[in-house]
Amino acid sequence: MPESQIKYQMDFKESADLLNRYNIHSQGRQVYSVEDALETARTLGFPVVVKPVSRKIIHKSDEGAVFLNLKTPAALETACKKIKTLMGGFSEAEKEGLLVQKMADKGFELLVGGKQDPGFGPVTMIGIGGIFVELYSDAAMGIGILSRNDVERMLTNTRAGQVLEGFRGQNYDREAIIDLAINISRLMAENPDICELDLNPVIVYEKGYAIVDARLIRDPGNLAPLSEDVRPWKRESVDAIFNAESVAVIGASRPGTQGGVILKNCMGIKKLYPVHPTLKTIHGLTCYPSLGDLPEVPDVCVFAVSSERTVSIFEEFCKLGGKGAIIFSDGFAEMGREDLEERLVCLSEKYRVAFIGPNCMGVIDNFSGLNTNYIPVQRSVPPTPSNCVGVISQSGGIGLELLEMFGADNQNLGKWVSIGNAATTGVPEVLAHMGDDPRIKIIAIYLEGVADGLKLMRVGKEVAKKKPVLIIKGGTGGGALAALSHTASLAGTHEAFKACCDQAGFYLVEELTEDPKILVNVLSILTSQPKTSGRRIAVVSVGGGAGILLADQVTEEGMALAEFAPETKKRMQDLIEQNLKPGQKAIKDRILKNVGNNPIDLFGNCNDDRLLESIRIVDKDPNTDVIIAAIYLQVPLLSEYLPERLVELKQELTKPLIISPRGFSAYVDRCRTYMADKKLHTYTVPMMKPLRIALNIWKKYNISFSG
């Protein structure tokens, strides 16, 4: 690699000149001899700080190369000589020398930095600084040139932001730090060759701040990622796939083959054309030997043939005037045949025909009847009536799991897409389509890699204004390569992705990969419960232990236990008193003392009527937003008709009712299945995190997704 293309740490003067252009002023003077250090200190005034400027010493404090509060020339001279020994000498030609600074007053130490992310471009970072930056790992990220609102959001997500707000009465110049972060974001966006920037510490005072250490890493070969919108022709082509009136299955075959399963799953399409070179009929449909033999040019082609044949027939399809394709076929880039995949992409660009895939499970559209899933319904789940949920998955396997979780919970689905290699149609393109479809009100995404992060964020911002987008992100673990600065070690690609979610308005279900059932439960709550914007939760339990555990989880997830109104408590006490046995009348005050507190324990002798009436009472409580019912259905006095009565009760309630049947016996499972069949969904675990996310979504969009 030419010398001019090698990544290197900029010296102090070079760094200071660039920072000054963005109204960012660092302190000190770089010198190359002990004598010049002494002269600089006399000019600045003691006490001073001295540290090395050297490519050999990156983490200066760790190597004992930072000398603070030097009050005399003798102390400074001793420190300079120690640094010279560590560095092996000074060299003005190689810009290896000393940085002398005025000793800064004490204040609050921040880290403000930047990094060029391969998927998202410039990322700016704010967090607690100083020598404990890795220990606290307290940092929030922002992508691109930041607005004031972006920086405000970043600060609310950090402990550093809490301190700047005036924690324990301390006053700091928060506005100056917001300006600093915005300036850093501009510098990083306008100078993509600055691959890492690390201001640590930035000491914040009541008025202003001091930049004690600035480290900039330059990579002359770094290129900013391309930023583009979804092209109009791709939008039209993807729309055509989902609105197909005629579909040809290339590679259709007899039952038991992949092509046969795909064809059978697509039988909901009125104009469905099987293409096979020798067969005459399949599933009662006339079979055609080639694409050119069809009675019309189909809107969409589904490919289930070899990769080489796919490329050849796709070209023919494009020339005939086809609108879009789904390429189930594998044997492309994932198998080392990048050349074949690139050929598909070139044809797509030339003829403006988008395709989903290759190496994908394709599309299930319960509105149009298109279903290119190659899994037989008897081994997975049958198509459901359409509803308002759209699912996008980068993984066919996880997509299948989500599909089957929906089936297990008797939840319906609108659209489901497995994007495979995403050669021309990635998550942004499908997200844009679902964002424009008024029938889809909630979008759920499983992501692993982000090849087009800026496009995802740009499209996502527009979609998230209209409807919630929930994401589970896989591929977040593993080790990290050694970094040249603190910022590089903290602002990895996943951190940039979290910033993307924050700025776009996505709901990231968990910072790390989590059970997709959480995602399914969020969608279940949103689509089956009435809207509420409050976070006050009432817990009703048949069995005290379950109620206590659920109450703990309510507060751990940041929701609040409802404080019942006096009339609610009185009605609950009256209800329990009606059921007291004659021998308990004498101690009724002791029994009723805690009745009406939250959580409500209805005791082990609870029957159907007591449980149902308790829920009715709480539903009318003015201080309650959501009811959670923890029920041991196994309790003897609860009847086998209770599931049916709960289904009826749900129709008269005004508030969300989250039912948590406790236990895993066959009887409990039968009860859950019955209620799910009647669209009264129940939850074991996880429950509280999905409820908290659902409440946030209701509050933001003020939309009811049920019905």
XYZ file of C-alpha atoms in Angstrom:
707
model
C 0.000 0.000 0.000
C 1.408 3.454 -0.878
C 2.588 5.527 2.083
C -0.132 8.092 1.357
C -2.829 5.415 1.828
C -1.698 4.150 5.253
C -3.895 4.836 8.286
C -2.106 7.022 10.830
C -2.637 9.149 13.939
C -2.538 12.851 13.124
C -0.143 15.011 15.101
C -1.365 17.739 17.420
C -0.997 20.650 15.013
C -2.664 18.813 12.138
C -5.507 17.758 14.449
C -5.878 21.205 16.025
C -6.039 22.927 12.624
C -8.859 20.639 11.475
C -10.778 20.975 14.751
C -10.449 24.769 14.683
C -12.163 24.871 11.289
C -15.250 23.476 13.023
C -15.042 25.837 15.997
C -13.587 23.106 18.220
C -10.603 24.394 20.141
C -8.104 22.044 21.788
C -5.513 23.238 24.267
C -1.730 23.103 24.224
C 1.337 23.264 22.013
C 3.341 20.463 20.428
C 7.127 20.676 20.882
C 10.118 18.471 20.097
C 12.613 19.190 22.881
C 12.765 19.541 26.630
C 13.902 23.150 26.229
C 10.887 24.064 24.110
C 8.626 22.347 26.633
C 10.040 24.509 29.417
C 9.623 27.671 27.321
C 6.006 26.777 26.489
C 5.230 26.138 30.152
C 6.568 29.563 31.101
C 4.309 31.113 28.448
C 1.211 29.173 29.524
C 1.955 29.466 33.214
C 2.417 26.659 35.715
C 1.009 24.201 36.659
C 1.069 22.282 33.366
C 0.486 18.830 31.920
C 2.875 17.033 29.569
C 2.172 13.921 27.480
C 3.661 12.228 24.407
C 2.516 12.775 20.821
C 3.509 9.462 19.300
C 2.108 6.749 17.081
C 3.839 4.263 19.362
C 1.864 5.280 22.454
C -1.898 5.309 21.893
C -3.313 4.870 25.417
C -0.979 7.247 27.170
C -2.420 6.944 30.680
C -2.139 3.147 30.604
C 1.564 3.422 29.888
C 2.258 6.006 32.602
C 3.100 8.682 30.058
C 0.795 11.467 31.257
C 2.190 13.798 33.915
C -0.282 16.107 35.613
C -0.109 19.222 37.771
C 3.581 19.918 37.184
C 4.208 23.066 39.238
C 7.913 23.733 38.643
C 10.415 23.691 35.749
C 12.329 20.892 37.505
C 9.251 18.664 37.726
C 8.455 19.326 34.063
C 12.017 18.551 32.963
C 11.985 15.233 34.840
C 8.648 14.257 33.250
C 9.851 15.164 29.748
C 12.949 12.999 30.115
C 10.848 10.023 31.246
C 8.588 10.421 28.203
C 11.639 10.704 25.930
C 12.904 7.381 27.261
C 9.492 5.718 26.689
C 9.354 7.054 23.118
C 12.972 6.358 22.277
C 13.593 10.011 21.449
C 11.855 12.961 19.779
C 11.718 13.656 16.030
C 10.246 16.767 14.439
C 10.569 15.165 11.001
C 8.357 12.271 12.114
C 6.226 14.577 14.311
C 7.074 12.531 17.416
C 7.231 14.918 20.351
C 5.557 16.365 23.424
C 2.259 18.113 24.099
C 2.377 20.761 26.809
C -0.945 22.068 28.166
C -2.134 24.311 30.938
C -3.413 22.148 33.804
C -7.204 22.164 33.491
C -9.474 22.807 36.446
C -11.561 19.933 37.732
C -14.970 19.406 36.194
C -17.140 16.638 34.725
C -15.234 14.442 32.268
C -16.902 13.483 28.985
C -15.861 11.488 25.954
C -17.006 12.972 22.646
C -15.903 11.062 19.588
C -16.606 9.897 16.095
C -16.072 6.926 13.817
C -16.715 6.042 10.197
C -18.986 3.000 10.243
C -18.845 0.801 7.107
C -22.634 0.566 6.914
C -23.788 3.921 8.245
C -20.933 6.343 7.593
C -20.138 9.011 10.210
C -21.167 8.100 13.754
C -20.820 10.602 16.620
C -20.643 9.476 20.229
C -21.110 11.017 23.702
C -20.503 9.335 27.049
C -18.677 9.414 30.347
C -15.001 10.059 29.692
C -11.665 9.859 31.428
C -9.753 6.712 32.315
C -12.937 4.754 33.132
C -14.530 5.043 29.682
C -14.422 1.295 28.945
C -15.529 0.399 32.480
C -18.696 2.482 32.307
C -19.396 1.843 28.600
C -21.757 4.784 28.866
C -22.167 6.071 25.356
C -24.900 6.997 22.910
C -24.449 7.239 19.157
C -25.817 9.420 16.396
C -25.517 8.946 12.626
C -24.751 11.618 10.039
C -24.922 15.364 10.652
C -26.840 15.614 13.907
C -29.660 17.957 14.768
C -30.157 19.416 18.221
C -32.989 16.922 18.753
C -30.654 14.056 17.855
C -28.116 15.125 20.493
C -30.854 15.637 23.077
C -31.999 12.054 22.431
C -28.439 10.777 22.794
C -27.991 12.538 26.118
C -31.233 11.128 27.523
C -29.847 7.622 26.886
C -26.678 8.096 28.961
C -25.640 8.676 32.546
C -23.517 11.514 31.229
C -26.698 13.206 30.044
C -28.237 12.851 33.507
C -25.207 14.562 35.036
C -25.376 17.407 32.507
C -29.046 17.863 33.419
C -27.882 18.957 36.883
C -27.577 15.776 38.934
C -27.351 16.630 42.666
C -27.462 20.338 41.954
C -24.266 20.512 39.865
C -24.469 22.958 36.956
C -22.718 22.192 33.667
C -22.774 23.832 30.240
C -25.061 21.359 28.513
C -25.733 23.651 25.532
C -22.014 23.943 24.803
C -21.711 20.132 24.698
C -24.695 19.886 22.335
C -22.961 22.393 20.018
C -19.720 20.413 20.294
C -21.434 17.158 19.299
C -23.111 18.816 16.303
C -19.770 20.258 15.177
C -18.086 16.875 15.528
C -20.820 15.274 13.415
C -20.263 17.879 10.681
C -16.516 17.311 10.767
C -16.942 13.531 10.449
C -19.519 13.830 7.656
C -17.452 16.297 5.625
C -14.135 14.476 6.159
C -14.685 10.735 5.552
C -10.910 10.190 5.685
C -11.074 10.894 9.455
C -11.916 7.324 10.423
C -11.711 7.845 14.209
C -11.881 10.925 16.411
C -11.530 10.816 20.176
C -11.815 13.836 22.485
C -11.195 12.361 25.930
C -11.561 13.855 28.361
C -13.615 16.894 27.556
C -13.859 18.623 30.945
C -17.189 20.410 31.264
C -17.626 23.439 33.512
C -20.539 25.621 34.525
C -19.560 27.773 31.561
C -17.736 26.159 28.652
C -15.410 23.167 28.508
C -11.754 22.234 27.975
C -10.545 19.585 25.520
C -7.677 17.934 27.354
C -6.785 15.281 24.787
C -7.629 15.003 21.097
C -6.762 11.954 19.030
C -7.640 11.812 15.328
C -6.920 8.801 13.117
C -6.763 9.425 9.378
C -7.341 6.788 6.702
C -6.791 8.357 3.268
C -8.305 5.299 1.584
C -11.621 5.387 3.436
C -14.699 5.985 1.289
C -18.043 7.150 2.618
C -20.883 4.630 2.080
C -23.309 5.479 -0.676
C -26.584 6.973 0.445
C -29.564 6.465 -1.844
C -33.320 6.168 -1.701
C -35.307 3.200 -2.943
C -35.451 3.727 -6.692
C -38.921 4.370 -8.111
C -38.714 1.455 -10.552
C -37.886 -0.895 -7.691
C -40.874 0.345 -5.719
C -43.114 -0.354 -8.720
C -41.590 -3.781 -9.299
C -41.867 -4.849 -5.649
C -45.470 -3.589 -5.583
C -46.159 -5.747 -8.656
C -44.871 -8.844 -6.855
C -47.366 -8.366 -4.042
C -50.219 -7.428 -6.377
C -49.624 -10.200 -8.907
C -52.670 -11.307 -10.875
C -50.735 -13.966 -12.808
C -47.818 -16.093 -11.588
C -45.592 -18.648 -13.338
C -43.688 -21.236 -11.295
C -40.486 -22.154 -13.141
C -39.529 -25.626 -11.974
C -43.022 -26.657 -10.941
C -43.196 -30.383 -10.441
C -45.117 -33.241 -8.890
C -45.989 -33.342 -5.172
C -43.059 -34.104 -2.892
C -40.587 -31.861 -4.706
C -39.708 -28.294 -3.807
C -41.238 -27.013 -7.016
C -44.329 -29.094 -6.348
C -44.770 -27.696 -2.824
C -44.334 -24.109 -4.024
C -46.894 -24.637 -6.772
C -49.413 -26.165 -4.356
C -48.909 -23.310 -1.869
C -49.600 -20.812 -4.675
C -52.976 -22.295 -5.588
C -54.694 -19.184 -4.223
C -53.561 -17.280 -7.346
C -56.270 -17.368 -10.042
C -53.901 -17.291 -13.028
C -51.239 -19.803 -11.997
C -48.980 -21.320 -14.657
C -46.755 -24.342 -13.917
C -43.687 -24.504 -16.193
C -42.051 -27.918 -16.725
C -40.446 -29.277 -19.914
C -42.299 -32.649 -19.988
C -45.239 -32.782 -17.583
C -48.718 -32.100 -19.000
C -50.619 -31.297 -15.792
C -49.790 -30.721 -12.126
C -52.444 -30.425 -9.422
C -55.031 -30.292 -12.197
C -53.383 -27.264 -13.833
C -52.187 -27.263 -17.436
C -48.392 -27.388 -17.499
C -46.334 -25.478 -20.084
C -42.925 -26.561 -21.401
C -41.388 -23.078 -21.373
C -41.997 -19.455 -20.525
C -42.623 -18.627 -24.180
C -45.457 -21.160 -24.365
C -47.607 -19.421 -21.736
C -50.863 -17.830 -22.915
C -49.713 -14.476 -21.471
C -46.655 -12.857 -19.926
C -47.090 -13.452 -16.200
C -46.742 -10.551 -13.796
C -44.427 -12.578 -11.561
C -42.123 -15.563 -12.023
C -41.146 -17.840 -9.161
C -37.891 -19.714 -9.814
C -37.170 -23.180 -8.387
C -34.571 -24.439 -10.859
C -30.767 -24.510 -10.950
C -28.873 -21.241 -10.672
C -27.648 -21.365 -14.289
C -31.157 -21.980 -15.664
C -32.536 -19.299 -13.386
C -30.242 -16.665 -14.915
C -31.140 -17.713 -18.473
C -34.913 -17.828 -17.907
C -34.907 -14.627 -15.837
C -33.352 -12.823 -18.791
C -36.085 -14.200 -21.060
C -38.752 -13.141 -18.538
C -37.355 -9.599 -18.424
C -37.275 -9.306 -22.216
C -40.903 -10.475 -22.435
C -41.978 -7.657 -20.121
C -42.377 -9.380 -16.735
C -42.831 -7.154 -13.705
C -41.095 -8.908 -10.783
C -39.648 -12.223 -9.637
C -39.102 -14.404 -6.585
C -35.963 -16.501 -6.835
C -36.163 -19.434 -4.455
C -33.197 -21.095 -6.220
C -29.873 -21.301 -4.384
C -26.351 -21.745 -5.784
C -25.493 -18.055 -6.032
C -23.228 -15.841 -3.860
C -23.912 -17.952 -0.764
C -22.270 -20.886 -2.616
C -19.371 -18.867 -4.040
C -21.068 -18.050 -7.375
C -20.947 -14.280 -7.099
C -20.682 -14.157 -10.888
C -24.154 -15.649 -11.345
C -25.685 -13.348 -8.741
C -24.039 -10.324 -10.339
C -25.488 -11.396 -13.689
C -28.973 -11.417 -12.142
C -28.385 -7.952 -10.700
C -27.211 -6.591 -14.059
C -30.291 -7.977 -15.796
C -32.513 -6.514 -13.080
C -30.942 -3.077 -13.497
C -31.033 -3.218 -17.287
C -34.697 -4.213 -17.597
C -35.860 -2.633 -14.324
C -37.317 -5.856 -12.980
C -36.708 -6.380 -9.253
C -36.574 -9.795 -7.634
C -36.717 -11.135 -4.094
C -33.862 -13.532 -3.359
C -32.050 -15.538 -4.517
C -31.747 -18.309 -1.930
C -34.945 -17.272 -0.168
C -38.294 -18.648 0.944
C -39.984 -15.725 -0.735
C -43.388 -14.301 0.015
C -46.586 -15.148 1.820
C -49.272 -12.599 1.041
C -52.572 -13.465 2.689
C -54.300 -10.653 0.805
C -53.511 -11.902 -2.722
C -53.003 -15.606 -1.970
C -49.375 -15.657 -3.149
C -47.387 -18.177 -1.078
C -43.960 -19.262 -2.280
C -42.956 -20.997 0.954
C -41.543 -24.425 0.088
C -42.526 -25.964 3.450
C -45.655 -28.152 3.160
C -48.532 -26.817 5.270
C -48.905 -30.200 7.002
C -45.344 -29.749 8.348
C -45.719 -26.116 9.274
C -48.818 -23.883 9.372
C -51.602 -23.233 6.854
C -52.251 -19.730 5.517
C -54.287 -17.556 7.869
C -56.912 -14.910 7.237
C -55.143 -11.626 6.546
C -54.569 -9.033 9.229
C -52.529 -5.856 9.725
C -49.108 -7.394 10.526
C -46.201 -7.545 8.079
C -43.048 -9.598 8.768
C -39.646 -9.253 7.046
C -36.858 -11.733 7.806
C -33.279 -11.992 6.590
C -33.258 -15.602 7.765
C -35.560 -18.187 6.254
C -35.309 -20.319 9.402
C -36.155 -17.505 11.829
C -38.882 -16.388 9.459
C -40.335 -19.909 9.613
C -40.117 -19.895 13.430
C -42.002 -16.605 13.574
C -44.603 -17.992 11.188
C -45.124 -21.062 13.360
C -45.245 -18.991 16.569
C -48.066 -17.018 14.977
C -49.798 -20.282 14.161
C -49.302 -21.687 17.665
C -50.898 -18.558 19.150
C -53.742 -18.474 16.603
C -52.587 -15.106 15.346
C -53.240 -13.961 11.804
C -50.714 -12.412 9.432
C -50.899 -10.002 6.516
C -47.584 -10.331 4.698
C -44.422 -12.357 5.323
C -41.191 -12.004 3.356
C -37.926 -13.964 3.462
C -35.410 -11.859 1.518
C -32.541 -14.385 1.217
C -29.417 -12.903 -0.379
C -31.272 -9.600 -1.015
C -29.333 -9.043 -4.235
C -31.682 -6.321 -5.537
C -34.478 -6.198 -2.969
C -33.387 -5.788 0.628
C -35.102 -4.813 3.836
C -35.421 -1.116 2.817
C -37.313 -1.970 -0.381
C -39.761 -4.338 1.328
C -40.122 -1.925 4.268
C -40.992 0.878 1.848
C -43.648 -1.328 0.235
C -45.228 -2.305 3.545
C -45.009 1.290 4.704
C -47.120 2.364 1.724
C -49.701 -0.426 2.160
C -52.570 0.928 4.299
C -53.628 -2.633 5.171
C -50.329 -3.190 7.020
C -50.365 -1.261 10.303
C -47.428 -2.920 12.151
C -44.130 -4.182 10.691
C -41.796 -6.679 12.387
C -38.262 -7.336 11.111
C -35.584 -9.925 11.892
C -32.180 -8.556 10.842
C -28.645 -9.961 10.872
C -26.473 -7.791 8.637
C -26.985 -4.221 7.463
C -25.415 -3.708 4.052
C -27.380 -0.560 3.207
C -27.735 1.107 6.597
C -28.243 4.678 5.375
C -31.029 3.586 3.032
C -32.638 1.604 5.860
C -32.541 4.640 8.144
C -33.861 7.008 5.477
C -36.743 4.729 4.474
C -37.386 3.790 8.100
C -37.813 7.402 9.215
C -40.646 7.861 6.723
C -42.345 4.560 7.537
C -42.013 4.952 11.322
C -43.852 8.285 11.140
C -46.928 6.336 10.036
C -46.702 2.941 11.727
C -44.561 1.055 14.271
C -41.531 -0.912 13.075
C -40.215 -3.536 15.516
C -36.804 -5.151 15.071
C -34.904 -8.107 16.488
C -31.218 -7.971 15.532
C -29.098 -11.107 15.313
C -25.313 -11.261 15.013
C -24.445 -8.893 17.856
C -22.023 -11.047 19.870
C -18.423 -12.066 19.366
C -15.121 -10.427 20.028
C -13.819 -7.124 18.758
C -10.576 -6.366 16.965
C -7.981 -4.263 18.727
C -8.808 -0.610 18.189
C -6.737 2.494 17.783
C -8.917 4.545 20.100
C -11.570 4.273 22.789
C -14.214 5.307 20.288
C -13.415 2.445 17.924
C -13.748 -0.084 20.727
C -17.185 1.204 21.721
C -18.789 2.375 18.480
C -18.941 -0.948 16.645
C -21.428 -1.685 13.910
C -24.078 -2.877 16.376
C -23.770 0.389 18.297
C -24.292 2.252 15.034
C -27.309 0.056 14.328
C -28.811 0.985 17.720
C -28.314 4.642 16.800
C -30.065 3.968 13.485
C -33.042 2.498 15.355
C -33.228 5.491 17.695
C -33.003 8.073 14.917
C -35.381 6.280 12.568
C -37.941 5.629 15.318
C -37.727 1.821 15.253
C -38.452 -0.317 18.316
C -35.382 -2.480 18.931
C -36.810 -5.332 20.970
C -33.514 -5.989 22.747
C -29.978 -4.696 22.537
C -28.807 -8.267 22.083
C -30.465 -11.156 20.295
C -33.517 -12.344 22.189
C -36.218 -14.968 21.845
C -38.367 -14.038 18.812
C -41.388 -14.936 21.004
C -41.037 -11.473 22.555
C -41.648 -9.967 19.137
C -44.646 -12.244 18.544
C -46.138 -11.355 21.926
C -45.814 -7.623 21.251
C -47.733 -8.091 18.009
C -50.296 -10.281 19.782
C -50.995 -7.666 22.466
C -51.271 -4.843 19.949
C -53.626 -6.691 17.595
C -55.896 -8.278 20.217
C -56.265 -5.644 22.940
C -57.973 -2.233 23.080
C -55.647 0.761 22.920
C -54.459 2.411 26.112
C -51.762 5.000 26.661
C -51.313 4.644 30.425
C -48.764 2.489 32.277
C -50.692 1.771 35.509
C -51.022 -1.993 35.873
C -53.417 -3.943 38.091
C -52.461 -7.525 38.952
C -55.253 -9.935 39.916
C -54.128 -13.411 40.972
C -55.593 -16.726 41.977
C -52.574 -17.740 44.028
C -50.489 -15.070 45.745
C -47.019 -16.104 44.572
C -47.758 -15.581 40.891
C -49.184 -12.141 41.632
C -46.078 -11.084 43.544
C -43.750 -12.241 40.755
C -45.764 -10.412 38.121
C -45.891 -7.251 40.255
C -42.089 -7.376 40.537
C -41.786 -7.659 36.764
C -44.166 -4.731 36.243
C -41.910 -2.347 38.153
C -38.687 -3.839 36.762
C -39.898 -3.007 33.250
C -40.549 0.607 34.228
C -44.335 0.391 34.498
C -46.302 1.284 37.624
C -48.575 -0.738 39.879
C -51.972 0.954 39.956
C -53.045 2.557 43.226
C -56.723 1.680 43.370
C -59.339 4.321 44.085
C -61.110 4.044 47.505
C -64.349 2.887 45.867
C -62.454 0.068 44.111
C -60.999 -1.143 47.397
C -64.433 -1.000 49.045
C -66.042 -3.044 46.255
C -63.264 -5.633 46.475
C -63.654 -5.923 50.244
C -67.419 -6.317 49.884
C -66.855 -9.076 47.313
C -64.503 -11.038 49.563
C -66.717 -10.522 52.617
C -69.627 -12.165 50.779
C -67.593 -15.351 50.514
C -66.439 -15.558 54.128
C -67.450 -18.696 55.985
C -69.416 -18.292 59.231
C -66.356 -19.135 61.301
C -64.355 -16.341 59.617
C -66.758 -13.505 60.459
C -65.079 -12.864 63.793
C -61.731 -12.182 62.131
C -63.069 -10.453 59.036
C -61.200 -7.199 59.735
C -57.902 -9.067 59.748
C -58.815 -10.921 56.524
C -60.014 -7.797 54.721
C -57.148 -5.580 55.889
C -55.049 -6.055 52.717
C -57.890 -6.754 50.305
C -57.894 -4.082 47.622
C -54.148 -3.637 47.575
C -52.243 -4.258 44.342
C -51.516 -7.098 43.550
C -54.927 -8.556 44.451
C -54.810 -12.076 45.900
C -58.174 -13.840 45.493
C -57.034 -16.820 47.623
C -56.911 -20.485 46.772
C -60.663 -20.986 47.337
C -61.497 -18.623 44.492
C -64.337 -19.627 42.185
C -65.348 -18.398 38.730
C -67.695 -15.696 39.969
C -65.177 -14.156 42.371
C -62.489 -14.012 39.674
C -64.750 -12.591 36.989
C -66.308 -9.982 39.274
C -62.866 -8.903 40.504
C -61.800 -8.245 36.927
C -65.006 -6.251 36.322
C -64.341 -4.136 39.422
C -60.776 -3.368 38.376
C -61.909 -2.588 34.820
C -63.966 0.275 36.264
C -61.132 1.588 38.444
C -60.172 5.129 37.287
C -56.526 4.623 38.273
C -55.953 1.447 36.219
C -54.902 1.212 32.563
C -54.159 -2.517 32.103
C -55.328 -5.655 33.941
C -53.094 -8.707 34.321
C -54.776 -11.872 35.573
C -52.505 -14.624 36.905
C -54.694 -17.728 37.080
C -53.986 -21.230 38.335
C -56.678 -22.919 36.256
C -55.940 -26.117 38.173
C -57.550 -24.709 41.376
C -60.487 -27.054 42.226
C -63.184 -24.383 42.659
C -62.489 -22.865 39.238
C -64.764 -24.648 36.777
C -63.967 -26.109 33.391
C -66.287 -23.478 31.955
C -63.994 -20.649 33.078
C -62.177 -20.289 29.704
C -65.534 -19.841 27.976
C -66.660 -17.302 30.572
C -63.376 -15.373 30.251
C -63.935 -15.143 26.489
C -67.399 -13.686 27.153
C -66.051 -11.318 29.825
C -63.421 -9.927 27.476
C -66.186 -8.553 25.232
C -67.521 -6.258 27.977
C -64.179 -4.901 29.234
C -62.853 -1.477 28.266
C -59.218 -2.089 29.223
C -56.585 -4.561 28.021
C -56.788 -7.916 29.827
C -53.532 -9.874 29.814
C -54.179 -13.423 31.006
C -51.293 -15.480 32.362
C -52.310 -19.107 32.955
C -49.851 -20.611 35.431
C -48.464 -24.094 34.952
C -47.850 -26.407 32.014
C -50.214 -29.338 32.470
C -52.207 -30.766 29.585
C -55.353 -29.225 31.115
C -53.815 -25.736 31.163
C -52.686 -26.201 27.569
C -56.210 -27.220 26.483
C -57.657 -24.131 28.180
C -55.112 -21.855 26.504
C -55.838 -23.439 23.116
C -59.581 -22.936 23.535
C -59.171 -19.263 24.445
C -56.700 -18.680 21.602
C -59.178 -20.199 19.148
C -61.663 -17.571 20.350
C -59.039 -14.804 19.893
C -58.439 -14.389 23.623
C -54.680 -14.774 23.646
C -52.909 -15.833 26.834
C -49.276 -15.502 27.847
C -46.878 -17.480 29.977
C -43.470 -15.874 29.410
C -42.231 -13.491 28.164
C -45.035 -11.081 28.976
C -43.950 -7.884 30.720
C -41.348 -6.693 28.207
C -43.838 -7.137 25.324
C -46.482 -5.248 27.323
C -44.091 -2.368 28.008
C -43.183 -2.123 24.302
C -46.859 -2.296 23.312
C -47.702 0.538 25.733
C -44.935 2.677 24.223
C -46.309 2.043 20.731
C -49.901 2.870 21.724
C -48.706 6.087 23.334
C -46.662 7.182 20.309
C -49.136 6.370 17.535
C -52.456 6.662 19.379
C -53.870 3.971 17.076
C -55.885 0.856 17.872
C -54.477 -2.109 15.941
C -57.173 -4.578 17.009
C -60.384 -5.325 15.194
